[in-house]
mmCIF file of C-alpha atoms and ligand atoms in Angstrom:
data_model
loop_
_atom_site.group_PDB
_atom_site.id
_atom_site.type_symbol
_atom_site.label_atom_id
_atom_site.label_comp_id
_atom_site.label_asym_id
_atom_site.label_seq_id
_atom_site.Cartn_x
_atom_site.Cartn_y
_atom_site.Cartn_z
ATOM 1 C CA MET A 1 -5.567 16.350 10.414
ATOM 2 C CA LEU A 2 -2.231 15.572 10.310
ATOM 3 C CA LYS A 3 0.640 17.343 9.701
ATOM 4 C CA VAL A 4 3.982 15.765 8.609
ATOM 5 C CA LYS A 5 6.536 18.837 8.429
ATOM 6 C CA ASN A 6 9.596 19.284 6.741
ATOM 7 C CA ILE A 7 10.977 15.845 8.367
ATOM 8 C CA SER A 8 14.543 14.333 8.185
ATOM 9 C CA PHE A 9 16.219 11.646 9.457
ATOM 10 C CA GLY A 10 18.407 8.523 9.475
ATOM 11 C CA TYR A 11 18.663 5.931 11.744
ATOM 12 C CA SER A 12 22.929 7.176 11.743
ATOM 13 C CA SER A 13 24.550 9.522 10.296
ATOM 14 C CA SER A 14 23.693 9.070 6.817
ATOM 15 C CA SER A 15 20.642 10.204 6.493
ATOM 16 C CA ILE A 16 16.669 8.248 4.614
ATOM 17 C CA LEU A 17 14.009 10.542 4.167
ATOM 18 C CA GLU A 18 14.844 14.104 4.010
ATOM 19 C CA LYS A 19 12.439 16.694 4.100
ATOM 20 C CA LEU A 20 8.914 15.882 4.195
ATOM 21 C CA ASN A 21 6.310 17.364 3.762
ATOM 22 C CA PHE A 22 2.556 16.728 3.302
ATOM 23 C CA LYS A 23 -1.239 16.783 5.263
ATOM 24 C CA LEU A 24 -3.853 14.455 5.417
ATOM 25 C CA LYS A 25 -7.511 15.383 6.821
ATOM 26 C CA ARG A 26 -9.311 13.139 8.523
ATOM 27 C CA GLY A 27 -11.098 10.117 7.802
ATOM 28 C CA GLU A 28 -8.731 9.824 4.734
ATOM 29 C CA ASN A 29 -6.436 6.826 2.858
ATOM 30 C CA LEU A 30 -3.180 8.137 2.099
ATOM 31 C CA ALA A 31 -1.183 5.701 0.342
ATOM 32 C CA ILE A 32 3.033 5.433 0.483
ATOM 33 C CA ILE A 33 4.139 4.629 -2.248
ATOM 34 C CA GLY A 34 8.325 3.971 -3.556
ATOM 35 C CA GLU A 35 11.076 1.006 -4.160
ATOM 36 C CA SER A 36 11.446 -1.551 -1.594
ATOM 37 C CA GLY A 37 14.101 -0.022 1.248
ATOM 38 C CA SER A 38 12.870 3.772 -0.008
ATOM 39 C CA GLY A 39 12.191 4.540 3.627
ATOM 40 C CA LYS A 40 7.841 3.774 3.779
ATOM 41 C CA SER A 41 7.966 1.694 6.640
ATOM 42 C CA THR A 42 11.136 4.115 7.855
ATOM 43 C CA LEU A 43 8.082 6.939 7.597
ATOM 44 C CA LEU A 44 5.339 5.311 8.976
ATOM 45 C CA LYS A 45 7.718 4.260 11.927
ATOM 46 C CA LEU A 46 8.495 8.766 12.794
ATOM 47 C CA ILE A 47 4.464 8.714 12.112
ATOM 48 C CA TYR A 48 3.263 6.244 14.864
ATOM 49 C CA GLY A 49 6.550 7.941 17.472
ATOM 50 C CA GLU A 50 9.176 5.229 17.614
ATOM 51 C CA TYR A 51 12.452 7.112 16.651
ATOM 52 C CA ASP A 52 13.117 10.441 16.648
ATOM 53 C CA LEU A 53 13.644 12.655 13.602
ATOM 54 C CA ASN A 54 16.680 14.328 13.160
ATOM 55 C CA LYS A 55 14.491 17.744 11.479
ATOM 56 C CA GLY A 56 11.512 18.438 11.885
ATOM 57 C CA GLU A 57 7.813 18.026 14.081
ATOM 58 C CA ILE A 58 4.860 15.770 13.197
ATOM 59 C CA PHE A 59 1.567 16.653 14.402
ATOM 60 C CA TRP A 60 -1.549 14.805 15.006
ATOM 61 C CA LYS A 61 -4.606 17.704 15.686
ATOM 62 C CA ASP A 62 -2.629 19.511 18.393
ATOM 63 C CA THR A 63 -0.638 16.594 20.155
ATOM 64 C CA LYS A 64 2.780 17.183 18.346
ATOM 65 C CA ILE A 65 3.868 13.449 17.894
ATOM 66 C CA LEU A 66 7.334 12.260 20.806
ATOM 67 C CA GLY A 67 10.102 10.056 19.656
ATOM 68 C CA PRO A 68 10.952 7.794 22.710
ATOM 69 C CA LYS A 69 13.850 10.593 23.699
ATOM 70 C CA PHE A 70 11.259 12.386 24.582
ATOM 71 C CA ASN A 71 7.755 10.356 25.439
ATOM 72 C CA LEU A 72 8.702 6.909 27.842
ATOM 73 C CA VAL A 73 5.911 5.022 26.391
ATOM 74 C CA ILE A 74 6.361 4.406 22.134
ATOM 75 C CA GLY A 75 3.237 5.115 20.377
ATOM 76 C CA TYR A 76 -1.006 6.977 21.386
ATOM 77 C CA ASP A 77 -3.579 5.978 22.240
ATOM 78 C CA PHE A 78 -5.242 7.423 19.040
ATOM 79 C CA MET A 79 -3.049 5.442 16.734
ATOM 80 C CA LYS A 80 -2.370 2.099 15.538
ATOM 81 C CA TYR A 81 0.657 0.905 13.598
ATOM 82 C CA VAL A 82 0.059 -2.555 12.246
ATOM 83 C CA THR A 83 3.540 -3.084 10.842
ATOM 84 C CA GLN A 84 4.995 -6.026 8.972
ATOM 85 C CA GLU A 85 5.973 -8.610 12.005
ATOM 86 C CA PHE A 86 2.393 -8.494 13.159
ATOM 87 C CA ASP A 87 3.828 -8.941 16.881
ATOM 88 C CA LEU A 88 0.313 -11.009 18.067
ATOM 89 C CA MET A 89 -0.150 -13.287 21.150
ATOM 90 C CA PRO A 90 1.331 -17.214 19.697
ATOM 91 C CA TYR A 91 -0.361 -19.411 22.172
ATOM 92 C CA THR A 92 -3.396 -16.911 22.341
ATOM 93 C CA THR A 93 -6.436 -17.833 20.508
ATOM 94 C CA VAL A 94 -7.498 -15.098 17.156
ATOM 95 C CA GLU A 95 -10.062 -13.956 19.543
ATOM 96 C CA GLU A 96 -8.080 -13.225 22.653
ATOM 97 C CA ASN A 97 -5.194 -10.559 20.078
ATOM 98 C CA ILE A 98 -8.043 -8.722 18.488
ATOM 99 C CA GLY A 99 -9.624 -8.499 22.447
ATOM 100 C CA LYS A 100 -6.689 -7.768 24.256
ATOM 101 C CA HIS A 101 -7.413 -3.976 24.779
ATOM 102 C CA LEU A 102 -11.051 -4.017 25.463
ATOM 103 C CA SER A 103 -12.266 -3.559 28.484
ATOM 104 C CA ARG A 104 -12.732 -7.438 30.649
ATOM 105 C CA PHE A 105 -15.590 -5.182 32.496
ATOM 106 C CA PHE A 106 -17.835 -5.213 29.920
ATOM 107 C CA PRO A 107 -17.388 -9.014 28.899
ATOM 108 C CA GLU A 108 -20.553 -8.180 26.467
ATOM 109 C CA GLU A 109 -19.176 -5.181 25.008
ATOM 110 C CA LYS A 110 -15.725 -7.342 24.466
ATOM 111 C CA GLN A 111 -17.861 -10.094 22.616
ATOM 112 C CA LYS A 112 -19.399 -7.952 20.578
ATOM 113 C CA ARG A 113 -16.471 -6.085 19.542
ATOM 114 C CA THR A 114 -14.264 -9.049 18.403
ATOM 115 C CA ASP A 115 -16.861 -10.682 16.135
ATOM 116 C CA GLU A 116 -17.658 -7.004 13.844
ATOM 117 C CA LEU A 117 -13.557 -6.952 13.694
ATOM 118 C CA ILE A 118 -13.256 -11.068 13.002
ATOM 119 C CA LYS A 119 -15.737 -9.839 10.192
ATOM 120 C CA VAL A 120 -14.186 -7.421 8.789
ATOM 121 C CA VAL A 121 -10.954 -10.030 8.663
ATOM 122 C CA GLU A 122 -13.217 -13.249 8.033
ATOM 123 C CA LEU A 123 -11.322 -15.105 10.483
ATOM 124 C CA GLN A 124 -14.925 -16.315 11.635
ATOM 125 C CA ALA A 125 -13.823 -20.150 11.324
ATOM 126 C CA PHE A 126 -10.886 -19.150 13.536
ATOM 127 C CA ALA A 127 -11.466 -17.429 16.053
ATOM 128 C CA LYS A 128 -10.587 -20.337 18.628
ATOM 129 C CA ARG A 129 -7.938 -20.936 17.197
ATOM 130 C CA LYS A 130 -4.439 -20.629 18.388
ATOM 131 C CA VAL A 131 -2.344 -17.446 16.947
ATOM 132 C CA LYS A 132 0.053 -20.015 16.545
ATOM 133 C CA ASN A 133 -1.346 -22.320 13.693
ATOM 134 C CA LEU A 134 -2.370 -19.386 11.603
ATOM 135 C CA SER A 135 -0.400 -19.195 8.466
ATOM 136 C CA GLY A 136 1.512 -15.743 7.945
ATOM 137 C CA GLY A 137 -1.324 -14.052 5.924
ATOM 138 C CA GLN A 138 -3.715 -15.222 8.782
ATOM 139 C CA LYS A 139 -2.036 -13.381 11.677
ATOM 140 C CA GLN A 140 -1.582 -10.289 9.300
ATOM 141 C CA ARG A 141 -5.565 -10.090 9.064
ATOM 142 C CA VAL A 142 -5.376 -11.109 12.969
ATOM 143 C CA ALA A 143 -3.121 -7.988 13.768
ATOM 144 C CA ILE A 144 -5.519 -6.280 11.334
ATOM 145 C CA ALA A 145 -8.416 -6.907 13.304
ATOM 146 C CA ARG A 146 -6.472 -6.260 16.887
ATOM 147 C CA ALA A 147 -5.443 -2.445 15.291
ATOM 148 C CA LEU A 148 -8.693 -1.868 14.999
ATOM 149 C CA ALA A 149 -10.002 -3.061 17.992
ATOM 150 C CA LYS A 150 -10.406 0.176 20.245
ATOM 151 C CA GLU A 151 -10.952 2.608 17.446
ATOM 152 C CA PRO A 152 -8.050 4.243 16.576
ATOM 153 C CA GLU A 153 -7.948 7.354 15.028
ATOM 154 C CA ILE A 154 -5.059 7.014 12.522
ATOM 155 C CA LEU A 155 -3.656 3.396 11.927
ATOM 156 C CA LEU A 156 -1.320 3.097 9.969
ATOM 157 C CA LEU A 157 -0.418 -0.285 8.265
ATOM 158 C CA ASP A 158 3.031 -1.681 6.449
ATOM 159 C CA GLU A 159 2.277 -3.207 3.485
ATOM 160 C CA PRO A 160 -0.733 -4.846 5.166
ATOM 161 C CA PHE A 161 -1.961 -7.730 2.696
ATOM 162 C CA SER A 162 1.659 -8.801 1.172
ATOM 163 C CA HIS A 163 0.957 -12.233 3.047
ATOM 164 C CA ILE A 164 -2.372 -12.827 2.521
ATOM 165 C CA ASP A 165 -3.336 -15.293 -1.105
ATOM 166 C CA ASN A 166 -4.841 -14.048 -4.027
ATOM 167 C CA PHE A 167 -8.515 -15.795 -3.271
ATOM 168 C CA LYS A 168 -8.978 -13.306 -0.174
ATOM 169 C CA LYS A 169 -7.246 -10.510 -1.126
ATOM 170 C CA GLN A 170 -9.855 -8.592 -2.834
ATOM 171 C CA SER A 171 -12.540 -8.977 -0.596
ATOM 172 C CA LEU A 172 -10.096 -8.563 2.163
ATOM 173 C CA ARG A 173 -8.872 -4.792 0.642
ATOM 174 C CA ARG A 174 -12.423 -3.765 0.165
ATOM 175 C CA ASN A 175 -13.429 -5.119 3.717
ATOM 176 C CA VAL A 176 -10.747 -3.024 5.352
ATOM 177 C CA PHE A 177 -10.400 0.275 3.739
ATOM 178 C CA ASN A 178 -14.259 0.062 3.689
ATOM 179 C CA TYR A 179 -14.284 0.639 7.298
ATOM 180 C CA LEU A 180 -12.112 2.282 7.972
ATOM 181 C CA LYS A 181 -14.135 5.266 5.333
ATOM 182 C CA GLN A 182 -16.761 4.112 7.339
ATOM 183 C CA ASN A 183 -15.685 5.060 10.490
ATOM 184 C CA ASN A 184 -13.955 8.052 9.967
ATOM 185 C CA ILE A 185 -10.689 6.395 10.153
ATOM 186 C CA THR A 186 -7.091 8.586 9.063
ATOM 187 C CA CYS A 187 -5.078 5.478 7.129
ATOM 188 C CA LEU A 188 -2.083 5.515 5.794
ATOM 189 C CA VAL A 189 -0.699 2.440 3.553
ATOM 190 C CA ALA A 190 2.943 1.951 2.308
ATOM 191 C CA THR A 191 2.797 -0.550 0.115
ATOM 192 C CA HIS A 192 4.114 -1.778 -2.622
ATOM 193 C CA ASP A 193 0.867 -3.538 -4.412
ATOM 194 C CA LYS A 194 -0.779 -0.849 -7.386
ATOM 195 C CA HIS A 195 -4.134 -2.836 -6.168
ATOM 196 C CA ASP A 196 -4.593 -1.231 -2.835
ATOM 197 C CA VAL A 197 -4.038 2.227 -3.815
ATOM 198 C CA LEU A 198 -6.602 2.034 -6.232
ATOM 199 C CA GLY A 199 -9.871 2.270 -6.186
ATOM 200 C CA PHE A 200 -8.870 2.925 -2.136
ATOM 201 C CA SER A 201 -6.633 5.640 -1.336
ATOM 202 C CA ASP A 202 -7.624 9.294 -2.160
ATOM 203 C CA GLU A 203 -3.593 10.318 -2.555
ATOM 204 C CA MET A 204 -0.069 8.822 -2.843
ATOM 205 C CA ILE A 205 2.948 10.166 -2.512
ATOM 206 C CA VAL A 206 5.366 8.611 -4.501
ATOM 207 C CA LEU A 207 9.045 8.101 -2.348
ATOM 208 C CA HIS A 208 12.254 7.753 -4.046
ATOM 209 C CA HIS A 209 15.777 8.955 -2.835
ATOM 210 C CA LYS A 210 15.004 10.192 0.269
ATOM 211 C CA LYS A 211 12.139 13.086 -0.938
ATOM 212 C CA ILE A 212 8.072 12.346 -2.047
ATOM 213 C CA ILE A 213 8.586 12.953 -5.847
ATOM 214 C CA ALA A 214 4.802 13.127 -6.588
ATOM 215 C CA LYS A 215 2.590 13.036 -4.295
ATOM 216 C CA ASP A 216 -1.472 13.452 -5.779
ATOM 217 C CA THR A 217 -4.758 11.296 -6.901
ATOM 218 C CA PRO A 218 -4.332 8.123 -7.621
ATOM 219 C CA GLU A 219 -6.294 9.324 -11.082
ATOM 220 C CA ASN A 220 -3.520 11.643 -12.221
ATOM 221 C CA LEU A 221 -0.828 10.060 -11.585
ATOM 222 C CA TYR A 222 -2.227 6.533 -13.758
ATOM 223 C CA THR A 223 -2.418 9.119 -15.987
ATOM 224 C CA HIS A 224 0.019 11.616 -16.409
ATOM 225 C CA PRO A 225 2.439 9.443 -15.057
ATOM 226 C CA LYS A 226 5.733 11.756 -14.731
ATOM 227 C CA SER A 227 8.199 9.444 -14.750
ATOM 228 C CA PRO A 228 9.878 5.330 -15.535
ATOM 229 C CA LEU A 229 9.083 4.834 -11.254
ATOM 230 C CA ILE A 230 5.597 5.841 -11.261
ATOM 231 C CA ALA A 231 4.586 4.494 -14.650
ATOM 232 C CA SER A 232 6.135 0.409 -12.809
ATOM 233 C CA PHE A 233 3.912 0.635 -9.749
ATOM 234 C CA PHE A 234 0.915 0.805 -12.334
ATOM 235 C CA GLY A 235 2.269 -1.487 -15.385
ATOM 236 C CA GLU A 236 4.122 -2.924 -17.933
ATOM 237 C CA PHE A 237 4.940 0.674 -19.574
ATOM 238 C CA ASN A 238 7.153 2.288 -22.384
ATOM 239 C CA THR A 239 9.085 4.826 -23.573
ATOM 240 C CA ILE A 240 8.749 5.907 -27.123
ATOM 241 C CA ASN A 241 10.172 9.496 -28.712
ATOM 242 C CA GLY A 242 10.346 10.822 -24.662
ATOM 243 C CA LYS A 243 6.892 9.276 -23.775
ATOM 244 C CA LEU A 244 5.393 7.821 -21.619
ATOM 245 C CA TYR A 245 3.305 4.381 -22.662
ATOM 246 C CA TYR A 246 1.896 1.781 -20.772
ATOM 247 C CA SER A 247 0.424 -1.946 -23.290
ATOM 248 C CA ASN A 248 -2.855 -0.783 -22.965
ATOM 249 C CA GLN A 249 -2.172 2.156 -24.741
ATOM 250 C CA LEU A 250 -0.325 0.153 -27.593
ATOM 251 C CA LYS A 251 -2.819 -1.302 -30.758
ATOM 252 C CA ILE A 252 -1.380 -3.461 -32.984
ATOM 253 C CA VAL A 253 -3.747 -2.400 -36.189
ATOM 254 C CA ALA A 254 -2.901 -3.992 -40.634
ATOM 255 C CA ASP A 255 -0.995 -1.020 -40.830
ATOM 256 C CA SER A 256 1.332 2.617 -39.334
ATOM 257 C CA ASP A 257 4.031 4.226 -39.886
ATOM 258 C CA TYR A 258 5.347 2.055 -37.071
ATOM 259 C CA LYS A 259 6.593 -1.422 -37.330
ATOM 260 C CA ALA A 260 7.647 -3.759 -34.822
ATOM 261 C CA VAL A 261 8.869 -7.742 -34.651
ATOM 262 C CA VAL A 262 7.171 -9.719 -32.071
ATOM 263 C CA LYS A 263 9.771 -11.696 -29.608
ATOM 264 C CA GLN A 264 7.038 -13.339 -27.363
ATOM 265 C CA SER A 265 3.679 -13.537 -25.519
ATOM 266 C CA TYR A 266 2.480 -13.730 -22.032
ATOM 267 C CA PHE A 267 -1.094 -14.397 -20.800
ATOM 268 C CA ASN A 268 -2.123 -12.278 -18.449
ATOM 269 C CA GLY A 269 -4.903 -13.338 -17.627
ATOM 270 C CA LYS A 270 -7.558 -10.758 -19.571
ATOM 271 C CA ASN A 271 -5.376 -9.989 -22.442
ATOM 272 C CA TRP A 272 -1.806 -10.827 -23.751
ATOM 273 C CA LEU A 273 0.621 -9.213 -23.267
ATOM 274 C CA ILE A 274 3.048 -8.768 -26.442
ATOM 275 C CA GLU A 275 7.043 -8.304 -26.460
ATOM 276 C CA THR A 276 8.027 -7.225 -29.062
ATOM 277 C CA LEU A 277 11.647 -5.475 -30.370
ATOM 278 C CA PHE A 278 10.088 -1.991 -31.672
ATOM 279 C CA ASN A 279 14.021 0.269 -32.478
ATOM 280 C CA GLY A 280 16.272 -2.004 -31.027
ATOM 281 C CA GLU A 281 14.219 -2.744 -27.443
ATOM 282 C CA SER A 282 11.910 -4.528 -25.922
ATOM 283 C CA LEU A 283 8.023 -2.702 -26.755
ATOM 284 C CA PHE A 284 5.631 -4.282 -24.867
ATOM 285 C CA ILE A 285 1.284 -3.787 -26.662
ATOM 286 C CA GLU A 286 -1.394 -5.534 -24.823
ATOM 287 C CA HIS A 287 -3.285 -8.041 -27.973
ATOM 288 C CA PRO A 288 -6.821 -10.477 -26.913
ATOM 289 C CA ASN A 289 -4.449 -13.214 -28.771
ATOM 290 C CA SER A 290 -1.576 -14.427 -28.835
ATOM 291 C CA ILE A 291 0.583 -14.018 -32.027
ATOM 292 C CA PHE A 292 3.724 -16.121 -33.075
ATOM 293 C CA GLU A 293 7.470 -15.410 -32.845
ATOM 294 C CA ASN A 294 8.981 -12.875 -36.059
ATOM 295 C CA VAL A 295 5.766 -12.090 -37.052
ATOM 296 C CA GLU A 296 5.844 -8.025 -37.782
ATOM 297 C CA ILE A 297 3.154 -6.123 -37.069
ATOM 298 C CA TYR A 298 2.114 -2.631 -37.135
ATOM 299 C CA PHE A 299 0.750 -0.898 -34.006
ATOM 300 C CA GLU A 300 -0.886 2.708 -33.266
ATOM 301 C CA ILE A 301 -0.539 5.066 -29.910
ATOM 302 C CA GLN A 302 -3.793 5.652 -28.051
ATOM 303 C CA LYS A 303 -3.726 8.369 -26.516
HETATM 304 P P1 LIG B 1 10.722 0.534 2.513
HETATM 305 O O1 LIG B 1 9.655 -0.223 4.040
HETATM 306 O O2 LIG B 1 11.126 1.283 1.230
HETATM 307 O O3 LIG B 1 11.731 -1.436 1.893
HETATM 308 P P2 LIG B 1 12.780 1.792 4.730
HETATM 309 O O4 LIG B 1 11.989 1.785 5.557
HETATM 310 O O5 LIG B 1 12.459 -0.101 5.966
HETATM 311 O O6 LIG B 1 12.200 1.103 3.488
HETATM 312 O O7 LIG B 1 14.285 1.294 4.930
HETATM 313 C C1 LIG B 1 15.184 2.447 4.222
HETATM 314 C C2 LIG B 1 15.857 2.007 4.489
HETATM 315 O O8 LIG B 1 16.682 2.175 5.925
HETATM 316 C C3 LIG B 1 16.724 1.263 3.733
HETATM 317 O O9 LIG B 1 18.417 1.557 3.503
HETATM 318 C C4 LIG B 1 17.204 -0.076 5.362
HETATM 319 O O10 LIG B 1 18.503 -0.609 4.538
HETATM 320 C C5 LIG B 1 18.227 1.201 6.384
HETATM 321 N N1 LIG B 1 16.693 1.162 7.781
HETATM 322 C C6 LIG B 1 15.899 0.577 7.412
HETATM 323 N N2 LIG B 1 16.227 0.055 9.332
HETATM 324 C C7 LIG B 1 16.711 -0.115 9.408
HETATM 325 C C8 LIG B 1 17.344 0.265 11.268
HETATM 326 N N3 LIG B 1 16.586 -0.739 12.410
HETATM 327 N N4 LIG B 1 19.196 0.732 11.332
HETATM 328 C C9 LIG B 1 19.117 1.082 10.176
HETATM 329 N N5 LIG B 1 19.031 0.880 8.623
HETATM 330 C C10 LIG B 1 17.482 1.082 9.148
HETATM 331 MG MG1 LIG B 2 8.619 -1.369 4.689
#
């Protein structure tokens, strides 16, 4: 189990994270979300032992995670961290990068394991290619596979699919997160993409102003977003009488007490997002069709 106990940290005298507490069980998937600069990467680095904490402690099972002051070589065998920068060996092949830390004394095993991971990240066609000739997204996939090579107990992923195009993203997410679940690998994933979280994470924490402002299942946070920041992570939302509603919770009807004027319609694939003016402010409503500018509409709130 991962235990983060009352940790505080700053790169200099100004603090970045203050008094964070949470636990994570073996095999669970925890998403860390928050705006850019909220400290997601910093939190992962602290868990990895890359910096010394100002206060608090971090444990994986009974092992206390030590920073560079107390640990000569940063990192632990049971934990792998895929950074936003990947750190690959550019002049060697995809295969060689993935198998780098696997024993040369068991070549068959090594090849089997490498092939298995190449499949997880869907790079079969690129196995023999040098990493320097890959796209950013392909490099990111090599980095994920390499981190998994020696079966870590805990994996830290920093925006793992951010460089991967939409054609590949969905299946890759399913492959990687399913692989982690099947192998009981604990995972912390820092992300600002709701698709990395919904359907995969057991819990999520929201970082804001140095603190954890919410910790719950994705479902609970989606259904009851406690703040506009949390709602905005999941989708276009509106505030009506102090309450938050997603654009798909509002419905255009023939008549109601709520009247608005259409400003613009945006196609979003499944539906149209209709931007309207309501009480002098923009209000977003999902609707099956586009609507002309300046048309008056009525809407109701669906709970
Ligand atoms: P996120 O990953 O959520 O975008 P980061 O953890 O990268 O946020 O950054 C949190 C804050 O710490 C930011 O204000 C950033 O500028 C600062 N920061 C990040 N890395 C360093 C560093 N190596 N030295 C000093 N400040 C840093
Ligand atoms: Mg980051």
